Amino acid sequence: MKVIVNISRILVGILFIFSGFIKLNDPVGFSYKLQEYFSAPVLDLPSLIPFALIIAIVIVIFELVLGVMLLIGYAPKFTTWCLLLMIIFFTFLTFYSAYFNKVTDCGCFGDAIPLTPWESFYKDCILFVLILILFFNRKYIEPLFQTAFHKWLIFASFILSFGYSYHVLMHLPVFDFRPYKIGKNITEQMTIPEGAPEAQYEYSWKFKVNGKEQIITNRGAYPQIDGEFIDVETTQVTEGYEPPIHDFIIESPEGTITAEVLEKEKLVLIIAYNLRNSEAEGMEAVKKLSDRALKAGYEVIGLSASGDDLKQKVKEKYNFDFDFYLTDETALKTIIRSNPGILVLNKGTITQKKHWFDAEDIELE
């Protein structure tokens, strides 16, 4: 049993540290996932949405430090109780999401390892068993060091975690696992390769034949049957290939201009998914950068999901010499974890990507 406990201790501790660090690398992204959980269709806790970022930071730091406490064997009773309560809550949450199809990605490992709701639930079930082993056999969890040294290790873990979270909030995630990272070409990321698998659908055709309902199932062809058509139900059997970027569309008053924009050689994109929530200091930094970019021969374009009236007000308030175009809010949140944020593109390839706090570091030719 002691061997089993030590194996469980190592597996759970490492997994909690890894999971916590991945989310700590991108606390803004994790806060978006919490907002999804707090929304009306899921847990219906809209009052918590404004505090999603604070809650996200507290959860991931606690998760990471808890993993450290387990590995070094500090306060086994407190540690195992916390582990048990956390895994009960998250197992319930992932089951609820999976069974009712509420959240398509749990966010357990951020964008590094996307998991479906059921995969996340099965992962939590395995963790639940391992944590139960630890909970009922905590007497076998022996400390690795003296208690005084344990406290310093935990304190250092907390300070380092808090410092790292502050760094990525004021800049950008150190490790970027999204399809919009530096060096990626957006056009290529949107392209479906030749021969890629296509989605397969099953059609259930309902007819009335001789006064009785009859259902014919096939892959799409209209059945040749002598009867009155009633209805048809479509079910997706297998998923087709989905490109890494599939929701990036730029709309102007004249229509879609995505391809045109991605062909430009010297382009600065100002990303502000919600202009109402954009930081004033960030907009002032954007103004300085855009003026500098325009003088250097760059074209500057703003992307936002906000309405036209607000776009115009912001443009006049900060005296911007560029226009904002419409792009989906979720896509903009995925592109960059900053509001506003800055991208420099060369024919669709991302060459630079900065938080507004680092706008002065943008290098222009």
mmCIF file with all atom_site columns, C-alpha atoms in Angstrom, residues 43-217:
data_model
loop_
_atom_site.group_PDB
_atom_site.id
_atom_site.type_symbol
_atom_site.label_atom_id
_atom_site.label_alt_id
_atom_site.label_comp_id
_atom_site.label_asym_id
_atom_site.label_entity_id
_atom_site.label_seq_id
_atom_site.pdbx_PDB_ins_code
_atom_site.Cartn_x
_atom_site.Cartn_y
_atom_site.Cartn_z
_atom_site.occupancy
_atom_site.B_iso_or_equiv
_atom_site.pdbx_formal_charge
_atom_site.auth_seq_id
_atom_site.auth_comp_id
_atom_site.auth_asym_id
_atom_site.auth_atom_id
_atom_site.pdbx_PDB_model_num
ATOM 1   C CA . LEU A 1 43  ? -24.346 27.231 -14.197 1.00 0.00 ? 43  LEU A CA 1
ATOM 2   C CA . ASP A 1 44  ? -26.374 30.439 -14.449 1.00 0.00 ? 44  ASP A CA 1
ATOM 3   C CA . LEU A 1 45  ? -24.070 32.446 -12.148 1.00 0.00 ? 45  LEU A CA 1
ATOM 4   C CA . PRO A 1 46  ? -23.759 35.732 -14.077 1.00 0.00 ? 46  PRO A CA 1
ATOM 5   C CA . SER A 1 47  ? -22.831 37.659 -10.918 1.00 0.00 ? 47  SER A CA 1
ATOM 6   C CA . LEU A 1 48  ? -19.450 35.863 -10.927 1.00 0.00 ? 48  LEU A CA 1
ATOM 7   C CA . ILE A 1 49  ? -18.543 36.771 -14.515 1.00 0.00 ? 49  ILE A CA 1
ATOM 8   C CA . PRO A 1 50  ? -16.943 40.159 -13.597 1.00 0.00 ? 50  PRO A CA 1
ATOM 9   C CA . PHE A 1 51  ? -14.679 38.328 -11.136 1.00 0.00 ? 51  PHE A CA 1
ATOM 10  C CA . ALA A 1 52  ? -13.700 35.508 -13.504 1.00 0.00 ? 52  ALA A CA 1
ATOM 11  C CA . LEU A 1 53  ? -10.079 36.628 -13.877 1.00 0.00 ? 53  LEU A CA 1
ATOM 12  C CA . ILE A 1 54  ? -9.499  36.920 -10.127 1.00 0.00 ? 54  ILE A CA 1
ATOM 13  C CA . ILE A 1 55  ? -11.142 33.538 -9.550  1.00 0.00 ? 55  ILE A CA 1
ATOM 14  C CA . ALA A 1 56  ? -9.042  32.011 -12.344 1.00 0.00 ? 56  ALA A CA 1
ATOM 15  C CA . ILE A 1 57  ? -5.776  33.233 -10.818 1.00 0.00 ? 57  ILE A CA 1
ATOM 16  C CA . VAL A 1 58  ? -6.724  32.027 -7.316  1.00 0.00 ? 58  VAL A CA 1
ATOM 17  C CA . ILE A 1 59  ? -7.745  28.574 -8.589  1.00 0.00 ? 59  ILE A CA 1
ATOM 18  C CA . VAL A 1 60  ? -4.641  27.932 -10.688 1.00 0.00 ? 60  VAL A CA 1
ATOM 19  C CA . ILE A 1 61  ? -2.198  29.160 -8.040  1.00 0.00 ? 61  ILE A CA 1
ATOM 20  C CA . PHE A 1 62  ? -3.930  27.041 -5.398  1.00 0.00 ? 62  PHE A CA 1
ATOM 21  C CA . GLU A 1 63  ? -3.922  24.037 -7.755  1.00 0.00 ? 63  GLU A CA 1
ATOM 22  C CA . LEU A 1 64  ? -0.201  24.387 -8.457  1.00 0.00 ? 64  LEU A CA 1
ATOM 23  C CA . VAL A 1 65  ? 0.778   24.954 -4.808  1.00 0.00 ? 65  VAL A CA 1
ATOM 24  C CA . LEU A 1 66  ? -1.419  22.026 -3.764  1.00 0.00 ? 66  LEU A CA 1
ATOM 25  C CA . GLY A 1 67  ? 0.548   19.794 -6.141  1.00 0.00 ? 67  GLY A CA 1
ATOM 26  C CA . VAL A 1 68  ? 3.801   20.970 -4.554  1.00 0.00 ? 68  VAL A CA 1
ATOM 27  C CA . MET A 1 69  ? 2.425   20.335 -1.051  1.00 0.00 ? 69  MET A CA 1
ATOM 28  C CA . LEU A 1 70  ? 1.476   16.781 -2.016  1.00 0.00 ? 70  LEU A CA 1
ATOM 29  C CA . LEU A 1 71  ? 4.867   15.986 -3.532  1.00 0.00 ? 71  LEU A CA 1
ATOM 30  C CA . ILE A 1 72  ? 6.830   17.239 -0.532  1.00 0.00 ? 72  ILE A CA 1
ATOM 31  C CA . GLY A 1 73  ? 4.388   15.681 1.949   1.00 0.00 ? 73  GLY A CA 1
ATOM 32  C CA . TYR A 1 74  ? 3.352   18.857 3.759   1.00 0.00 ? 74  TYR A CA 1
ATOM 33  C CA . ALA A 1 75  ? 0.212   18.734 5.983   1.00 0.00 ? 75  ALA A CA 1
ATOM 34  C CA . PRO A 1 76  ? -1.168  15.471 4.510   1.00 0.00 ? 76  PRO A CA 1
ATOM 35  C CA . LYS A 1 77  ? -4.580  15.824 6.154   1.00 0.00 ? 77  LYS A CA 1
ATOM 36  C CA . PHE A 1 78  ? -5.186  19.349 4.868   1.00 0.00 ? 78  PHE A CA 1
ATOM 37  C CA . THR A 1 79  ? -3.721  18.539 1.451   1.00 0.00 ? 79  THR A CA 1
ATOM 38  C CA . THR A 1 80  ? -5.765  15.381 0.862   1.00 0.00 ? 80  THR A CA 1
ATOM 39  C CA . TRP A 1 81  ? -8.978  17.076 2.029   1.00 0.00 ? 81  TRP A CA 1
ATOM 40  C CA . CYS A 1 82  ? -8.398  19.927 -0.426  1.00 0.00 ? 82  CYS A CA 1
ATOM 41  C CA . LEU A 1 83  ? -7.602  17.480 -3.213  1.00 0.00 ? 83  LEU A CA 1
ATOM 42  C CA . LEU A 1 84  ? -10.743 15.473 -2.522  1.00 0.00 ? 84  LEU A CA 1
ATOM 43  C CA . LEU A 1 85  ? -13.039 18.509 -2.431  1.00 0.00 ? 85  LEU A CA 1
ATOM 44  C CA . MET A 1 86  ? -11.528 19.906 -5.631  1.00 0.00 ? 86  MET A CA 1
ATOM 45  C CA . ILE A 1 87  ? -11.818 16.652 -7.552  1.00 0.00 ? 87  ILE A CA 1
ATOM 46  C CA . ILE A 1 88  ? -15.427 16.127 -6.410  1.00 0.00 ? 88  ILE A CA 1
ATOM 47  C CA . PHE A 1 89  ? -16.351 19.586 -7.658  1.00 0.00 ? 89  PHE A CA 1
ATOM 48  C CA . PHE A 1 90  ? -14.513 19.285 -10.982 1.00 0.00 ? 90  PHE A CA 1
ATOM 49  C CA . THR A 1 91  ? -15.776 15.746 -11.623 1.00 0.00 ? 91  THR A CA 1
ATOM 50  C CA . PHE A 1 92  ? -19.332 16.993 -11.161 1.00 0.00 ? 92  PHE A CA 1
ATOM 51  C CA . LEU A 1 93  ? -18.620 19.981 -13.405 1.00 0.00 ? 93  LEU A CA 1
ATOM 52  C CA . THR A 1 94  ? -17.099 17.940 -16.233 1.00 0.00 ? 94  THR A CA 1
ATOM 53  C CA . PHE A 1 95  ? -19.890 15.361 -16.051 1.00 0.00 ? 95  PHE A CA 1
ATOM 54  C CA . TYR A 1 96  ? -22.496 18.124 -16.177 1.00 0.00 ? 96  TYR A CA 1
ATOM 55  C CA . SER A 1 97  ? -20.760 19.703 -19.189 1.00 0.00 ? 97  SER A CA 1
ATOM 56  C CA . ALA A 1 98  ? -20.395 16.389 -20.989 1.00 0.00 ? 98  ALA A CA 1
ATOM 57  C CA . TYR A 1 99  ? -23.843 14.969 -20.300 1.00 0.00 ? 99  TYR A CA 1
ATOM 58  C CA . PHE A 1 100 ? -25.721 18.154 -21.166 1.00 0.00 ? 100 PHE A CA 1
ATOM 59  C CA . ASN A 1 101 ? -23.188 19.222 -23.833 1.00 0.00 ? 101 ASN A CA 1
ATOM 60  C CA . LYS A 1 102 ? -22.771 22.645 -22.230 1.00 0.00 ? 102 LYS A CA 1
ATOM 61  C CA . VAL A 1 103 ? -19.045 23.349 -22.671 1.00 0.00 ? 103 VAL A CA 1
ATOM 62  C CA . THR A 1 104 ? -17.142 21.788 -25.577 1.00 0.00 ? 104 THR A CA 1
ATOM 63  C CA . ASP A 1 105 ? -13.684 22.112 -23.990 1.00 0.00 ? 105 ASP A CA 1
ATOM 64  C CA . CYS A 1 106 ? -13.188 22.003 -20.225 1.00 0.00 ? 106 CYS A CA 1
ATOM 65  C CA . GLY A 1 107 ? -10.006 24.100 -20.301 1.00 0.00 ? 107 GLY A CA 1
ATOM 66  C CA . CYS A 1 108 ? -8.217  21.725 -17.905 1.00 0.00 ? 108 CYS A CA 1
ATOM 67  C CA . PHE A 1 109 ? -4.952  22.016 -19.829 1.00 0.00 ? 109 PHE A CA 1
ATOM 68  C CA . GLY A 1 110 ? -5.690  25.246 -21.678 1.00 0.00 ? 110 GLY A CA 1
ATOM 69  C CA . ASP A 1 111 ? -4.884  25.263 -25.384 1.00 0.00 ? 111 ASP A CA 1
ATOM 70  C CA . ALA A 1 112 ? -1.914  22.931 -24.865 1.00 0.00 ? 112 ALA A CA 1
ATOM 71  C CA . ILE A 1 113 ? -4.001  19.740 -24.659 1.00 0.00 ? 113 ILE A CA 1
ATOM 72  C CA . PRO A 1 114 ? -7.626  20.309 -25.691 1.00 0.00 ? 114 PRO A CA 1
ATOM 73  C CA . LEU A 1 115 ? -9.955  17.721 -24.173 1.00 0.00 ? 115 LEU A CA 1
ATOM 74  C CA . THR A 1 116 ? -13.536 16.917 -25.040 1.00 0.00 ? 116 THR A CA 1
ATOM 75  C CA . PRO A 1 117 ? -15.986 17.033 -22.101 1.00 0.00 ? 117 PRO A CA 1
ATOM 76  C CA . TRP A 1 118 ? -16.126 13.230 -21.854 1.00 0.00 ? 118 TRP A CA 1
ATOM 77  C CA . GLU A 1 119 ? -12.321 12.894 -22.045 1.00 0.00 ? 119 GLU A CA 1
ATOM 78  C CA . SER A 1 120 ? -12.065 15.423 -19.235 1.00 0.00 ? 120 SER A CA 1
ATOM 79  C CA . PHE A 1 121 ? -14.660 13.538 -17.168 1.00 0.00 ? 121 PHE A CA 1
ATOM 80  C CA . TYR A 1 122 ? -12.801 10.213 -17.580 1.00 0.00 ? 122 TYR A CA 1
ATOM 81  C CA . LYS A 1 123 ? -9.556  11.953 -16.616 1.00 0.00 ? 123 LYS A CA 1
ATOM 82  C CA . ASP A 1 124 ? -11.217 13.290 -13.450 1.00 0.00 ? 124 ASP A CA 1
ATOM 83  C CA . CYS A 1 125 ? -12.593 9.829  -12.636 1.00 0.00 ? 125 CYS A CA 1
ATOM 84  C CA . ILE A 1 126 ? -9.068  8.375  -12.705 1.00 0.00 ? 126 ILE A CA 1
ATOM 85  C CA . LEU A 1 127 ? -7.816  11.263 -10.582 1.00 0.00 ? 127 LEU A CA 1
ATOM 86  C CA . PHE A 1 128 ? -10.712 10.720 -8.175  1.00 0.00 ? 128 PHE A CA 1
ATOM 87  C CA . VAL A 1 129 ? -9.630  7.099  -7.591  1.00 0.00 ? 129 VAL A CA 1
ATOM 88  C CA . LEU A 1 130 ? -5.998  8.107  -7.041  1.00 0.00 ? 130 LEU A CA 1
ATOM 89  C CA . ILE A 1 131 ? -6.999  10.864 -4.613  1.00 0.00 ? 131 ILE A CA 1
ATOM 90  C CA . LEU A 1 132 ? -9.251  8.454  -2.678  1.00 0.00 ? 132 LEU A CA 1
ATOM 91  C CA . ILE A 1 133 ? -6.217  6.187  -2.247  1.00 0.00 ? 133 ILE A CA 1
ATOM 92  C CA . LEU A 1 134 ? -4.276  9.139  -0.850  1.00 0.00 ? 134 LEU A CA 1
ATOM 93  C CA . PHE A 1 135 ? -7.163  10.320 1.332   1.00 0.00 ? 135 PHE A CA 1
ATOM 94  C CA . PHE A 1 136 ? -7.707  7.003  3.103   1.00 0.00 ? 136 PHE A CA 1
ATOM 95  C CA . ASN A 1 137 ? -4.009  6.176  3.376   1.00 0.00 ? 137 ASN A CA 1
ATOM 96  C CA . ARG A 1 138 ? -2.530  9.560  4.228   1.00 0.00 ? 138 ARG A CA 1
ATOM 97  C CA . LYS A 1 139 ? -0.490  7.972  7.017   1.00 0.00 ? 139 LYS A CA 1
ATOM 98  C CA . TYR A 1 140 ? 1.855   6.677  4.314   1.00 0.00 ? 140 TYR A CA 1
ATOM 99  C CA . ILE A 1 141 ? 2.513   10.205 2.990   1.00 0.00 ? 141 ILE A CA 1
ATOM 100 C CA . GLU A 1 142 ? 5.868   10.969 4.580   1.00 0.00 ? 142 GLU A CA 1
ATOM 101 C CA . PRO A 1 143 ? 7.473   14.450 4.437   1.00 0.00 ? 143 PRO A CA 1
ATOM 102 C CA . LEU A 1 144 ? 10.526  14.819 2.249   1.00 0.00 ? 144 LEU A CA 1
ATOM 103 C CA . PHE A 1 145 ? 12.121  17.609 4.287   1.00 0.00 ? 145 PHE A CA 1
ATOM 104 C CA . GLN A 1 146 ? 11.845  19.283 7.658   1.00 0.00 ? 146 GLN A CA 1
ATOM 105 C CA . THR A 1 147 ? 8.656   21.283 8.345   1.00 0.00 ? 147 THR A CA 1
ATOM 106 C CA . ALA A 1 148 ? 10.449  24.648 8.357   1.00 0.00 ? 148 ALA A CA 1
ATOM 107 C CA . PHE A 1 149 ? 11.921  23.974 4.919   1.00 0.00 ? 149 PHE A CA 1
ATOM 108 C CA . HIS A 1 150 ? 8.501   22.838 3.660   1.00 0.00 ? 150 HIS A CA 1
ATOM 109 C CA . LYS A 1 151 ? 7.014   26.212 4.599   1.00 0.00 ? 151 LYS A CA 1
ATOM 110 C CA . TRP A 1 152 ? 9.720   28.064 2.678   1.00 0.00 ? 152 TRP A CA 1
ATOM 111 C CA . LEU A 1 153 ? 9.152   25.857 -0.377  1.00 0.00 ? 153 LEU A CA 1
ATOM 112 C CA . ILE A 1 154 ? 5.409   26.511 -0.311  1.00 0.00 ? 154 ILE A CA 1
ATOM 113 C CA . PHE A 1 155 ? 5.956   30.233 0.186   1.00 0.00 ? 155 PHE A CA 1
ATOM 114 C CA . ALA A 1 156 ? 8.418   30.293 -2.725  1.00 0.00 ? 156 ALA A CA 1
ATOM 115 C CA . SER A 1 157 ? 5.955   28.362 -4.903  1.00 0.00 ? 157 SER A CA 1
ATOM 116 C CA . PHE A 1 158 ? 3.219   30.871 -4.125  1.00 0.00 ? 158 PHE A CA 1
ATOM 117 C CA . ILE A 1 159 ? 5.425   33.920 -4.794  1.00 0.00 ? 159 ILE A CA 1
ATOM 118 C CA . LEU A 1 160 ? 6.796   32.473 -8.043  1.00 0.00 ? 160 LEU A CA 1
ATOM 119 C CA . SER A 1 161 ? 3.291   31.543 -9.220  1.00 0.00 ? 161 SER A CA 1
ATOM 120 C CA . PHE A 1 162 ? 1.907   34.971 -8.388  1.00 0.00 ? 162 PHE A CA 1
ATOM 121 C CA . GLY A 1 163 ? 4.876   36.686 -10.069 1.00 0.00 ? 163 GLY A CA 1
ATOM 122 C CA . TYR A 1 164 ? 4.525   34.566 -13.194 1.00 0.00 ? 164 TYR A CA 1
ATOM 123 C CA . SER A 1 165 ? 0.796   35.288 -13.436 1.00 0.00 ? 165 SER A CA 1
ATOM 124 C CA . TYR A 1 166 ? 1.475   39.017 -13.102 1.00 0.00 ? 166 TYR A CA 1
ATOM 125 C CA . HIS A 1 167 ? 4.107   38.807 -15.855 1.00 0.00 ? 167 HIS A CA 1
ATOM 126 C CA . VAL A 1 168 ? 1.817   37.106 -18.390 1.00 0.00 ? 168 VAL A CA 1
ATOM 127 C CA . LEU A 1 169 ? -1.041  39.469 -17.543 1.00 0.00 ? 169 LEU A CA 1
ATOM 128 C CA . MET A 1 170 ? 1.121   42.530 -18.206 1.00 0.00 ? 170 MET A CA 1
ATOM 129 C CA . HIS A 1 171 ? 2.694   41.028 -21.313 1.00 0.00 ? 171 HIS A CA 1
ATOM 130 C CA . LEU A 1 172 ? 1.431   37.855 -23.009 1.00 0.00 ? 172 LEU A CA 1
ATOM 131 C CA . PRO A 1 173 ? 1.616   34.088 -22.321 1.00 0.00 ? 173 PRO A CA 1
ATOM 132 C CA . VAL A 1 174 ? 5.225   32.919 -22.466 1.00 0.00 ? 174 VAL A CA 1
ATOM 133 C CA . PHE A 1 175 ? 4.168   29.709 -24.229 1.00 0.00 ? 175 PHE A CA 1
ATOM 134 C CA . ASP A 1 176 ? 1.642   30.245 -27.021 1.00 0.00 ? 176 ASP A CA 1
ATOM 135 C CA . PHE A 1 177 ? -0.287  27.110 -28.006 1.00 0.00 ? 177 PHE A CA 1
ATOM 136 C CA . ARG A 1 178 ? -2.822  28.833 -30.236 1.00 0.00 ? 178 ARG A CA 1
ATOM 137 C CA . PRO A 1 179 ? -2.823  28.860 -34.057 1.00 0.00 ? 179 PRO A CA 1
ATOM 138 C CA . TYR A 1 180 ? -2.101  32.612 -34.018 1.00 0.00 ? 180 TYR A CA 1
ATOM 139 C CA . LYS A 1 181 ? 1.392   32.385 -32.552 1.00 0.00 ? 181 LYS A CA 1
ATOM 140 C CA . ILE A 1 182 ? 4.379   34.166 -34.086 1.00 0.00 ? 182 ILE A CA 1
ATOM 141 C CA . GLY A 1 183 ? 5.535   32.549 -37.321 1.00 0.00 ? 183 GLY A CA 1
ATOM 142 C CA . LYS A 1 184 ? 2.145   31.099 -38.262 1.00 0.00 ? 184 LYS A CA 1
ATOM 143 C CA . ASN A 1 185 ? 0.469   32.099 -41.514 1.00 0.00 ? 185 ASN A CA 1
ATOM 144 C CA . ILE A 1 186 ? -3.218  32.789 -40.935 1.00 0.00 ? 186 ILE A CA 1
ATOM 145 C CA . THR A 1 187 ? -4.195  31.964 -44.527 1.00 0.00 ? 187 THR A CA 1
ATOM 146 C CA . GLU A 1 188 ? -2.483  28.572 -44.349 1.00 0.00 ? 188 GLU A CA 1
ATOM 147 C CA . GLN A 1 189 ? -4.074  27.882 -40.961 1.00 0.00 ? 189 GLN A CA 1
ATOM 148 C CA . MET A 1 190 ? -7.496  28.507 -42.524 1.00 0.00 ? 190 MET A CA 1
ATOM 149 C CA . THR A 1 191 ? -6.923  26.205 -45.498 1.00 0.00 ? 191 THR A CA 1
ATOM 150 C CA . ILE A 1 192 ? -8.390  22.697 -45.696 1.00 0.00 ? 192 ILE A CA 1
ATOM 151 C CA . PRO A 1 193 ? -5.765  20.394 -47.259 1.00 0.00 ? 193 PRO A CA 1
ATOM 152 C CA . GLU A 1 194 ? -6.651  18.407 -50.332 1.00 0.00 ? 194 GLU A CA 1
ATOM 153 C CA . GLY A 1 195 ? -7.962  14.964 -49.463 1.00 0.00 ? 195 GLY A CA 1
ATOM 154 C CA . ALA A 1 196 ? -8.838  15.910 -45.879 1.00 0.00 ? 196 ALA A CA 1
ATOM 155 C CA . PRO A 1 197 ? -11.668 13.811 -44.413 1.00 0.00 ? 197 PRO A CA 1
ATOM 156 C CA . GLU A 1 198 ? -15.121 15.299 -44.742 1.00 0.00 ? 198 GLU A CA 1
ATOM 157 C CA . ALA A 1 199 ? -17.915 15.168 -42.189 1.00 0.00 ? 199 ALA A CA 1
ATOM 158 C CA . GLN A 1 200 ? -20.305 12.243 -42.696 1.00 0.00 ? 200 GLN A CA 1
ATOM 159 C CA . TYR A 1 201 ? -24.019 12.619 -42.040 1.00 0.00 ? 201 TYR A CA 1
ATOM 160 C CA . GLU A 1 202 ? -26.899 10.197 -41.666 1.00 0.00 ? 202 GLU A CA 1
ATOM 161 C CA . TYR A 1 203 ? -30.392 11.168 -42.814 1.00 0.00 ? 203 TYR A CA 1
ATOM 162 C CA . SER A 1 204 ? -33.573 9.697  -41.383 1.00 0.00 ? 204 SER A CA 1
ATOM 163 C CA . TRP A 1 205 ? -36.427 10.270 -43.810 1.00 0.00 ? 205 TRP A CA 1
ATOM 164 C CA . LYS A 1 206 ? -39.944 10.001 -42.436 1.00 0.00 ? 206 LYS A CA 1
ATOM 165 C CA . PHE A 1 207 ? -42.810 9.128  -44.786 1.00 0.00 ? 207 PHE A CA 1
ATOM 166 C CA . LYS A 1 208 ? -46.435 8.154  -44.433 1.00 0.00 ? 208 LYS A CA 1
ATOM 167 C CA . VAL A 1 209 ? -47.031 5.011  -46.443 1.00 0.00 ? 209 VAL A CA 1
ATOM 168 C CA . ASN A 1 210 ? -50.511 3.477  -46.538 1.00 0.00 ? 210 ASN A CA 1
ATOM 169 C CA . GLY A 1 211 ? -51.471 5.431  -43.426 1.00 0.00 ? 211 GLY A CA 1
ATOM 170 C CA . LYS A 1 212 ? -48.410 4.306  -41.419 1.00 0.00 ? 212 LYS A CA 1
ATOM 171 C CA . GLU A 1 213 ? -45.173 6.158  -40.673 1.00 0.00 ? 213 GLU A CA 1
ATOM 172 C CA . GLN A 1 214 ? -42.044 4.664  -42.209 1.00 0.00 ? 214 GLN A CA 1
ATOM 173 C CA . ILE A 1 215 ? -38.453 5.818  -41.627 1.00 0.00 ? 215 ILE A CA 1
ATOM 174 C CA . ILE A 1 216 ? -35.733 5.264  -44.200 1.00 0.00 ? 216 ILE A CA 1
ATOM 175 C CA . THR A 1 217 ? -32.122 5.949  -43.186 1.00 0.00 ? 217 THR A CA 1
#
